Coordinates of C-alpha atoms in Angstrom, one line a residue:
X1 CA -46.5 -33.1 20.5
X2 CA -46.0 -29.4 19.7
X3 CA -45.5 -28.6 23.4
X4 CA -42.8 -31.3 23.7
X5 CA -40.9 -29.9 20.7
X6 CA -41.2 -26.4 22.3
X7 CA -39.9 -27.6 25.6
X8 CA -37.1 -29.5 23.9
X9 CA -36.1 -26.3 22.0
X10 CA -36.1 -24.3 25.2
X11 CA -34.0 -27.0 27.0
X12 CA -31.5 -26.9 24.1
X13 CA -31.3 -23.1 24.2
X14 CA -30.7 -23.2 28.0
X15 CA -28.0 -25.8 27.6
X16 CA -26.4 -23.7 24.9
X17 CA -26.4 -20.6 27.1
X18 CA -24.8 -22.7 30.0
X19 CA -22.1 -23.9 27.6
X20 CA -21.4 -20.4 26.3
X21 CA -21.3 -19.0 29.9
X22 CA -19.0 -21.9 30.9
X23 CA -16.7 -21.2 28.0
X24 CA -16.7 -17.5 28.7
X25 CA -15.7 -18.3 32.3
X26 CA -12.8 -20.4 31.1
X27 CA -11.9 -18.0 28.3
X28 CA -9.8 -15.5 30.3
X29 CA -6.8 -13.3 29.3
X30 CA -4.0 -11.7 31.2
X31 CA -0.5 -10.3 30.8
X32 CA 3.0 -11.8 31.2
X33 CA 6.4 -10.1 31.1
X34 CA 9.4 -11.3 29.1
X35 CA 10.5 -13.7 31.9
X36 CA 7.1 -15.4 31.8
X37 CA 6.0 -13.8 35.1
X38 CA 2.3 -13.0 35.3
X39 CA 1.9 -9.3 35.7
X40 CA -1.9 -9.3 35.3
X41 CA -3.9 -12.4 36.1
X42 CA -6.1 -14.0 33.5
X43 CA -9.4 -12.4 34.4
X44 CA -10.5 -10.5 31.3
X45 CA -13.1 -12.0 28.9
X46 CA -11.2 -10.8 25.9
X47 CA -7.9 -8.9 25.3
X48 CA -7.4 -8.0 21.6
X49 CA -3.8 -7.5 20.6
X50 CA -4.9 -5.6 17.5
X51 CA -6.6 -3.1 19.8
X52 CA -3.4 -2.2 21.5
X53 CA -2.2 1.3 21.1
X54 CA -0.2 3.9 22.9
X55 CA -0.2 2.1 26.3
X56 CA -3.8 0.9 26.3
X57 CA -5.4 -2.4 25.4
X58 CA -8.9 -2.9 24.3
X59 CA -10.7 -5.4 26.5
X60 CA -14.1 -7.0 26.5
X61 CA -16.0 -7.8 29.7
X62 CA -19.6 -8.7 29.8
X63 CA -20.0 -8.1 26.1
X64 CA -18.8 -4.5 26.3
X65 CA -15.4 -3.0 25.3
X66 CA -13.2 -0.8 27.4
X67 CA -9.5 -0.1 27.9
X68 CA -6.9 -1.1 30.4
X69 CA -3.3 -0.1 31.1
X70 CA -0.3 -2.4 31.5
X71 CA -1.3 -3.1 35.2
X72 CA -4.7 -4.4 34.2
X73 CA -6.5 -1.4 35.6
X74 CA -9.5 0.0 33.8
X75 CA -8.7 3.5 32.4
X76 CA -11.9 3.5 30.3
X77 CA -14.7 1.2 31.7
X78 CA -16.4 -1.3 29.3
X79 CA -19.3 0.5 27.7
X80 CA -18.8 0.2 23.9
X81 CA -20.1 -2.5 21.5
X82 CA -16.9 -2.3 19.5
X83 CA -13.7 -0.4 19.5
X84 CA -10.3 0.1 17.8
X85 CA -6.9 0.6 19.3
X86 CA -5.6 4.1 19.9
X87 CA -3.8 5.9 17.1
X88 CA -2.6 9.5 17.5
X89 CA -4.4 9.7 20.8
X90 CA -7.9 8.7 19.7
X91 CA -9.8 5.4 19.2
X92 CA -13.0 4.7 17.2
X93 CA -15.8 3.3 19.4
X94 CA -19.3 2.1 18.6
X95 CA -22.5 2.3 20.7
X96 CA -25.5 0.6 19.2
X97 CA -25.2 1.3 15.5
X98 CA -23.3 4.6 15.8
X99 CA -19.6 5.4 15.8
X100 CA -17.5 8.2 17.2
X101 CA -14.0 8.9 18.7
X102 CA -12.7 9.0 22.2
X103 CA -9.4 10.2 23.7
X104 CA -7.3 8.3 26.2
X105 CA -9.3 9.6 29.1
X106 CA -12.5 8.3 27.6
X107 CA -13.8 11.8 26.6
X108 CA -15.8 11.9 23.4
X109 CA -13.8 14.1 21.1
X110 CA -16.1 13.2 18.2
X111 CA -19.8 12.4 19.1
X112 CA -20.9 8.9 18.7
X113 CA -23.5 9.7 16.1
X114 CA -22.0 8.6 12.8
X115 CA -22.9 5.6 10.6
X116 CA -19.3 4.9 9.7
X117 CA -15.9 6.2 10.6
X118 CA -12.3 5.2 9.7
X119 CA -11.5 2.4 12.1
X120 CA -7.9 1.7 11.0
X121 CA -6.5 5.1 10.1
X122 CA -2.9 6.3 10.2
X123 CA -3.7 9.7 8.6
X124 CA -4.6 12.6 10.9
X125 CA -7.8 13.0 8.9
X126 CA -10.5 10.5 9.7
X127 CA -13.5 9.9 7.5
X128 CA -17.0 10.3 8.9
X129 CA -20.3 9.2 7.3
X130 CA -23.8 10.0 8.4
X131 CA -27.0 9.7 6.3
X132 CA -24.9 8.9 3.2
X133 CA -23.0 12.2 3.5
X134 CA -19.4 12.6 4.5
X135 CA -17.2 14.8 6.7
X136 CA -13.8 14.6 8.3
X137 CA -12.4 14.5 11.9
X138 CA -8.9 15.9 12.5
X139 CA -7.6 13.7 15.3
X140 CA -4.6 16.0 15.8
X141 CA -6.7 19.1 16.5
X142 CA -10.0 17.4 17.5
X143 CA -11.8 19.5 14.9
X144 CA -14.6 18.6 12.5
X145 CA -15.0 19.1 8.8
X146 CA -18.7 18.4 8.7
X147 CA -19.4 19.4 5.1
X148 CA -22.0 16.7 4.3
X149 CA -20.2 16.0 1.0
X150 CA -21.3 13.5 -1.6
X151 CA -18.1 11.5 -1.4
X152 CA -15.3 11.0 1.1
X153 CA -12.6 13.7 1.2
X154 CA -9.0 12.6 0.7
X155 CA -6.0 14.7 1.6
X156 CA -2.8 13.9 -0.2
X157 CA 0.1 13.3 2.2
X158 CA 1.5 16.6 3.5
X159 CA -0.8 18.7 1.3
X160 CA -2.8 21.5 2.9
X161 CA -6.0 21.4 0.9
X162 CA -8.2 18.8 -0.8
X163 CA -11.1 18.9 -3.2
X164 CA -14.6 17.9 -2.1
X165 CA -17.9 17.3 -4.0
X166 CA -21.2 18.5 -2.7
X167 CA -24.5 18.4 -4.6
X168 CA -22.5 17.3 -7.7
X169 CA -20.1 20.3 -7.6
X170 CA -16.4 20.5 -6.4
X171 CA -14.8 22.9 -4.1
X172 CA -11.6 22.9 -1.9
X173 CA -11.2 22.7 1.9
X174 CA -8.1 22.9 4.1
X175 CA -7.1 20.7 7.0
X176 CA -8.7 23.0 9.5
X177 CA -12.1 22.5 7.8
X178 CA -12.2 26.0 6.3
X179 CA -13.8 26.0 2.8
X180 CA -11.3 27.9 0.6
X181 CA -13.3 27.6 -2.6
X182 CA -17.1 27.0 -2.5
X183 CA -18.3 24.0 -4.5
X184 CA -18.8 25.6 -8.0
X185 CA -16.8 23.4 -10.3
X186 CA -18.0 20.5 -12.4
X187 CA -14.6 18.7 -12.3
X188 CA -11.2 19.1 -10.7
X189 CA -7.8 17.3 -11.0
X190 CA -5.0 16.5 -8.6
X191 CA -2.3 19.2 -8.2
X192 CA 0.5 19.3 -10.7
X193 CA 3.3 21.8 -10.3
X194 CA 1.3 23.3 -7.5
X195 CA -1.9 23.9 -9.5
X196 CA -5.1 21.9 -10.0
X197 CA -7.1 22.2 -13.1
X198 CA -10.8 23.0 -12.6
X199 CA -13.7 22.9 -15.0
X200 CA -16.8 25.0 -15.0
X201 CA -19.5 25.0 -17.7
X202 CA -17.0 23.5 -20.2
X203 CA -14.3 26.0 -19.5
X204 CA -11.0 25.4 -17.6
X205 CA -8.9 27.3 -15.1
X206 CA -6.4 26.6 -12.3
X207 CA -6.3 27.0 -8.5
X208 CA -3.3 26.9 -6.2
X209 CA -2.8 25.0 -3.0
X210 CA -4.0 28.1 -1.0
X211 CA -7.4 27.7 -2.8
X212 CA -7.0 30.8 -4.9
X213 CA -8.1 30.7 -8.6
X214 CA -4.9 32.0 -10.1
X215 CA -6.0 31.3 -13.7
X216 CA -9.7 32.0 -14.3
X217 CA -11.9 29.2 -15.7
X218 CA -12.2 30.7 -19.2
X219 CA -10.0 28.4 -21.2
X220 CA -10.8 25.6 -23.6
X221 CA -8.6 22.5 -24.4
X222 CA -5.9 23.0 -21.8
X223 CA -3.8 20.3 -20.3
X224 CA -2.6 20.0 -16.7
X225 CA 0.8 21.6 -15.8
X226 CA 4.1 19.7 -16.3
X227 CA 7.5 21.2 -16.1
X228 CA 6.0 24.6 -15.3
X229 CA 4.0 24.7 -18.5
X230 CA 0.6 23.7 -19.7
X231 CA -0.3 22.9 -23.3
X232 CA -3.2 25.0 -24.6
X233 CA -5.0 24.6 -27.9
X234 CA -6.1 27.6 -29.9
X235 CA -7.4 27.5 -33.4
X236 CA -6.3 23.9 -34.0
X237 CA -2.7 24.5 -32.8
X238 CA -1.0 24.0 -29.4
X239 CA 1.0 26.4 -27.5
X240 CA 2.2 26.6 -23.9
X241 CA 1.4 28.9 -21.0
X242 CA 3.2 29.4 -17.7
X243 CA 1.7 29.1 -14.2
X244 CA 0.5 32.8 -14.3
X245 CA -1.6 32.0 -17.4
X246 CA 0.8 33.9 -19.7
X247 CA 1.3 32.4 -23.2
X248 CA 5.0 31.8 -23.4
X249 CA 5.1 29.5 -26.4
X250 CA 2.8 30.7 -29.2
X251 CA 0.4 28.1 -30.7
X252 CA 2.3 26.3 -33.5
X253 CA 2.2 22.6 -32.8
X254 CA -0.4 20.2 -34.4
X255 CA -0.2 17.9 -31.3
X256 CA 1.6 17.3 -28.1
X257 CA 2.3 13.8 -26.6
X258 CA 2.9 12.8 -23.0
X259 CA 4.2 15.4 -20.6
X260 CA 7.5 17.0 -19.7
X261 CA 9.7 14.1 -18.7
X262 CA 13.3 14.9 -17.6
X263 CA 12.9 18.4 -19.0
X264 CA 11.6 17.5 -22.5
X265 CA 8.2 17.5 -24.1
X266 CA 7.2 15.8 -27.3
X267 CA 5.6 18.3 -29.8
X268 CA 4.4 17.6 -33.4
X269 CA 4.6 19.6 -36.6
X270 CA 3.7 18.3 -40.1
X271 CA 3.0 14.9 -38.7
X272 CA 6.5 14.5 -37.2
X273 CA 7.5 14.9 -33.5
X274 CA 10.4 16.7 -32.0
X275 CA 11.3 17.6 -28.4
X276 CA 10.9 21.0 -26.7
X277 CA 12.7 22.1 -23.5
X278 CA 11.0 24.1 -20.7
X279 CA 12.0 27.4 -22.3
X280 CA 9.9 26.5 -25.3
X281 CA 12.8 25.9 -27.6
X282 CA 12.7 22.8 -29.9
X283 CA 16.0 21.2 -29.1
X284 CA 15.6 18.0 -31.0
X285 CA 14.2 18.6 -34.5
X286 CA 10.9 17.1 -35.9
X287 CA 11.8 13.7 -37.4
X288 CA 10.0 11.0 -35.4
X289 CA 6.6 9.3 -36.0
X290 CA 6.2 8.8 -32.2
X291 CA 8.1 9.6 -29.0
X292 CA 7.8 8.0 -25.6
X293 CA 8.6 10.1 -22.4
X294 CA 12.3 10.1 -21.5
X295 CA 13.2 7.6 -18.7
X296 CA 16.6 7.2 -17.1
X297 CA 18.0 9.7 -19.7
X298 CA 16.8 7.6 -22.7
X299 CA 14.1 8.5 -25.1
X300 CA 12.4 5.9 -27.3
X301 CA 11.5 7.1 -30.7
X302 CA 9.7 5.5 -33.6
X303 CA 10.6 6.1 -37.2
X304 CA 9.4 4.2 -40.3
X305 CA 7.5 1.7 -38.2
X306 CA 10.5 0.7 -36.0
X307 CA 11.9 1.9 -32.6
X308 CA 15.2 3.4 -31.8
X309 CA 16.6 5.4 -28.9
X310 CA 18.2 8.8 -28.4
X311 CA 19.8 10.7 -25.5
X312 CA 18.6 14.1 -24.3
X313 CA 20.8 15.9 -26.8
X314 CA 19.2 14.0 -29.7
X315 CA 22.2 11.8 -30.3
X316 CA 21.2 8.5 -31.7
X317 CA 22.0 5.7 -29.3
X318 CA 20.6 2.9 -31.5
X319 CA 18.9 3.1 -34.9
X320 CA 15.2 2.7 -35.5
X321 CA 15.3 -1.0 -36.4
X322 CA 13.5 -2.7 -33.5
X323 CA 9.9 -4.0 -33.2
X324 CA 10.0 -3.1 -29.5
X325 CA 12.3 -1.4 -27.0
X326 CA 12.2 -1.1 -23.3
X327 CA 14.5 0.9 -21.0
X328 CA 15.7 -1.2 -18.1
X329 CA 18.6 0.9 -16.7
X330 CA 20.6 4.0 -17.7
X331 CA 22.9 1.6 -19.6
X332 CA 20.6 -1.2 -20.7
X333 CA 17.5 -1.9 -22.8
X334 CA 15.6 -5.0 -23.9
X335 CA 14.5 -5.4 -27.5
X336 CA 12.3 -7.5 -29.8
X337 CA 13.5 -7.8 -33.5
X338 CA 12.7 -10.3 -36.2
X339 CA 11.0 -12.7 -33.7
X340 CA 14.0 -12.6 -31.5
X341 CA 14.5 -10.9 -28.1
X342 CA 17.6 -9.8 -26.2
X343 CA 19.5 -7.1 -24.3
X344 CA 21.4 -4.1 -25.8
X345 CA 23.5 -1.5 -24.1
X346 CA 23.3 2.3 -24.9
X347 CA 26.3 2.0 -27.2
X348 CA 24.2 -0.3 -29.4
X349 CA 26.1 -3.4 -28.5
X350 CA 23.9 -6.5 -28.3
X351 CA 24.5 -8.4 -25.1
X352 CA 22.0 -11.1 -25.7
X353 CA 20.1 -12.2 -28.9
X354 CA 18.0 -15.3 -28.6
X355 CA 15.0 -16.9 -30.4
X356 CA 13.4 -17.3 -27.0
X357 CA 10.4 -15.0 -26.6
X358 CA 11.7 -13.5 -23.3
X359 CA 10.2 -10.5 -21.5
X360 CA 12.5 -8.6 -19.2
X361 CA 12.0 -6.5 -16.1
X362 CA 14.5 -5.0 -13.6
X363 CA 14.5 -6.6 -10.2
X364 CA 17.5 -4.8 -8.8
X365 CA 20.4 -2.9 -10.4
X366 CA 22.3 -6.0 -11.6
X367 CA 19.5 -8.5 -11.7
X368 CA 16.6 -9.0 -14.2
X369 CA 13.4 -11.0 -14.0
X370 CA 13.1 -13.0 -17.3
X371 CA 9.7 -14.4 -18.3
X372 CA 9.0 -17.1 -20.8
X373 CA 5.6 -18.8 -21.2
X374 CA 4.3 -17.1 -18.0
X375 CA 7.2 -18.6 -16.0
X376 CA 9.7 -16.4 -14.3
X377 CA 13.5 -16.8 -13.8
X378 CA 16.5 -14.6 -13.0
X379 CA 19.2 -13.3 -15.4
X380 CA 22.0 -10.8 -14.7
X381 CA 22.4 -7.7 -16.8
X382 CA 25.2 -9.3 -18.8
X383 CA 22.7 -11.8 -20.2
X384 CA 23.8 -14.7 -18.0
X385 CA 20.9 -16.9 -16.9
X386 CA 21.1 -17.4 -13.1
X387 CA 17.9 -19.3 -12.5
X388 CA 15.9 -20.5 -15.6
X389 CA 12.2 -19.5 -15.9
X390 CA 10.3 -21.9 -13.6
X391 CA 8.4 -19.9 -11.1
X392 CA 4.7 -19.0 -11.2
X393 CA 5.3 -15.4 -10.2
X394 CA 8.1 -12.9 -10.0
X395 CA 10.2 -13.5 -6.8
X396 CA 9.3 -11.4 -3.8
X397 CA 12.1 -9.8 -1.8
X398 CA 12.1 -10.5 2.0
X399 CA 15.2 -9.3 3.8
X400 CA 18.2 -10.0 1.5
X401 CA 16.7 -13.0 -0.2
X402 CA 13.8 -13.7 -2.6
X403 CA 11.0 -16.2 -2.2
X404 CA 10.0 -17.6 -5.5
X405 CA 6.6 -19.5 -5.9
X406 CA 6.4 -22.8 -7.8
X407 CA 3.1 -24.5 -7.5
X408 CA 2.1 -24.4 -3.8
X409 CA 5.6 -24.0 -2.5
X410 CA 8.5 -21.5 -2.5
X411 CA 12.2 -21.7 -3.2
X412 CA 14.6 -19.2 -1.7
X413 CA 17.0 -17.3 -3.9
X414 CA 20.0 -15.3 -2.7
X415 CA 20.4 -11.6 -3.3
X416 CA 21.7 -12.3 -6.8
X417 CA 18.9 -14.6 -7.7
X418 CA 20.7 -17.9 -7.3
X419 CA 18.6 -20.8 -5.8
X420 CA 19.8 -21.5 -2.3
X421 CA 17.0 -23.8 -1.2
X422 CA 14.8 -26.3 -2.9
X423 CA 11.1 -25.5 -3.5
X424 CA 10.1 -26.8 0.0
X425 CA 8.5 -24.0 1.9
X426 CA 4.7 -23.7 1.7
X427 CA 4.4 -20.3 3.3
X428 CA 6.7 -17.5 4.5
X429 CA 6.6 -14.2 6.3
X430 CA 6.1 -11.1 4.1
X431 CA 8.9 -9.1 5.6
X432 CA 11.8 -9.8 7.9
X433 CA 11.3 -8.9 11.5
X434 CA 14.3 -8.4 13.7
X435 CA 16.5 -10.2 11.1
X436 CA 14.4 -13.4 10.9
X437 CA 11.7 -14.8 8.7
X438 CA 9.3 -17.6 9.6
X439 CA 8.9 -20.4 7.0
X440 CA 6.7 -23.5 6.9
X441 CA 7.8 -26.9 5.7
X442 CA 5.5 -29.9 5.6
X443 CA 3.2 -28.3 8.1
X444 CA 5.9 -27.2 10.6
X445 CA 7.3 -23.8 11.2
X446 CA 10.9 -22.6 11.7
X447 CA 13.0 -19.5 10.9
X448 CA 15.5 -18.5 8.3
X449 CA 17.8 -15.4 8.5
X450 CA 17.9 -12.6 6.0
X451 CA 20.5 -14.6 4.0
X452 CA 18.1 -17.6 3.6
X453 CA 19.9 -19.8 6.1
X454 CA 17.7 -22.1 8.3
X455 CA 18.6 -21.0 11.8
X456 CA 15.7 -22.5 13.8
X457 CA 14.5 -25.9 12.5
X458 CA 10.9 -26.3 11.2
X459 CA 9.4 -28.1 14.3
X460 CA 6.5 -25.9 15.4
X461 CA 2.8 -26.2 14.5
X462 CA 2.7 -22.4 14.2
X463 CA 5.0 -19.4 14.5
X464 CA 4.6 -15.6 14.6
X465 CA 7.2 -12.9 13.7
X466 CA 9.8 -11.9 16.2
X467 CA 8.9 -8.9 18.4
X468 CA 11.2 -7.5 21.1
X469 CA 13.5 -10.4 20.7
X470 CA 10.9 -13.2 21.2
X471 CA 8.6 -15.1 18.9
X472 CA 5.4 -16.9 19.7
X473 CA 5.5 -20.6 18.7
X474 CA 3.0 -23.4 19.0
X475 CA 3.5 -27.1 19.7
X476 CA 0.5 -29.3 19.8
X477 CA -2.3 -27.1 21.2
X478 CA 0.0 -25.0 23.5
X479 CA 1.9 -21.7 22.9
X480 CA 5.2 -20.4 24.3
X481 CA 8.1 -18.2 23.3
X482 CA 11.5 -18.7 21.8
X483 CA 14.5 -16.4 21.4
X484 CA 16.5 -15.9 18.3
X485 CA 18.7 -18.9 19.0
X486 CA 15.7 -21.1 19.1
X487 CA 15.8 -21.6 22.9
X488 CA 12.4 -21.8 24.6
X489 CA 12.6 -19.0 27.1
X490 CA 8.9 -19.0 28.2
X491 CA 7.5 -22.5 28.5
X492 CA 5.1 -23.8 25.8
X493 CA 2.1 -24.1 28.1
X494 CA -0.4 -21.4 27.2
X495 CA -3.7 -22.1 25.5
X496 CA -3.0 -18.9 23.5
X497 CA -0.3 -16.3 23.4
X498 CA 0.5 -13.1 21.5
X499 CA 3.6 -11.1 20.5
X500 CA 5.3 -8.8 23.0
X501 CA 4.5 -5.1 22.9
X502 CA 6.3 -2.7 25.3
X503 CA 7.6 -5.6 27.4
X504 CA 4.3 -7.4 28.0
X505 CA 2.3 -10.0 26.1
X506 CA -1.3 -11.2 26.2
X507 CA -1.8 -14.9 27.3
X508 CA -4.7 -17.3 27.9
X509 CA -4.3 -20.2 30.3
X510 CA -7.4 -22.2 29.8
X511 CA -8.4 -23.9 26.6
X512 CA -11.8 -24.1 25.0
X513 CA -11.8 -27.8 25.7
X514 CA -13.3 -28.8 22.4

């Protein structure tokens, strides 16, 4: 009995292998051009469109990955267990359990010895991990930063140096892999005004972007820089120093709040706040219980338990009589007062005052999202309701229109927030491609333009974004291509098809047959 079961299992396994091999034989990919002409016959086991990059396609044959050109010729023979597309001249590849990078000739520019690497990286700096330690590979210069750090190293965009941590201590390294400051600090911050605060044994100092410690780590209770100054506490009072470490505003404040915003910093004396400019001069006298950072030229100030607003000269824009205030634009604020909400301009004129518990947010210069009971609508900045609150989330802009979700479907709003379609679409493209956006209605796909007009009827089982003037569409179980007028320009006959890139597209003729 046991032997019969064993033989049966072996027979099932053999049948499964035969089926898989048969499927693999049928499952072949090639290239077509924009006329539908086959430029590379369907002969590859797998062509991955996401592995396209810089003129080469990742292809799998016999369970291994390599790269071909647009003629279907192998540039890099199949030899890898996994691969990414080329970005910046390099691709990540995997052999066994290890990763590395190759160039477009197949040369290993970073040895295949790492446990993890960045596989979808658009930064020149690629993360490497080996034995739970980290380094970097610069794909522009093919150089290593093999520091064996405790955590990944992240360079800010266009910044020449970055902090790293090794054995629990922080240092700084440049993009060429040169350690500018050895790991000696307990903590570091990001750069503000060109300086990063560093901590060592409970004391603080600052380093510049060249990695030089310009202010020695001998300070206590110092803030990061803002507006060219850093708040420093001495003997229970705050003063300010400049970027050389020189005290330019003597300690005299009992507290500081926020940071320099639009050239002003909130400082406190005798429990009241005033505002200081970057020269250290208090230009708006101490009179407020609380001050928010200036935004769009408006400062929110609290006095006697209520909020008001001032301009940068200290001129009162609206008296402190509101429970809440929010700056929306340079000319407009929202308020809450006596269980009412509304809009008010900077001259103090109430534009809207309603018992409805609205919340307001700016969507675009003349348009607001208004929220009531977790439903979202659209109002203009003059207080006119354009579309009452009814949507589950704030509308998402795509092209020149907005898609607003309601239940499992979307309505389309025009650029001013007016509803131009019923809530009929169950999905949509996240961004317009070549002036068109795919939409789905009752299980069928079509396209609207950036004004929300339906230009290609919802008739396809599936659609992809336009690329190089053509879009992949599916009818039944076959794929083809349409132009922007909705005309089928490459017949809907393929078992699978992908978007055009550089004038060619991947197709598959045979179907799985299941």
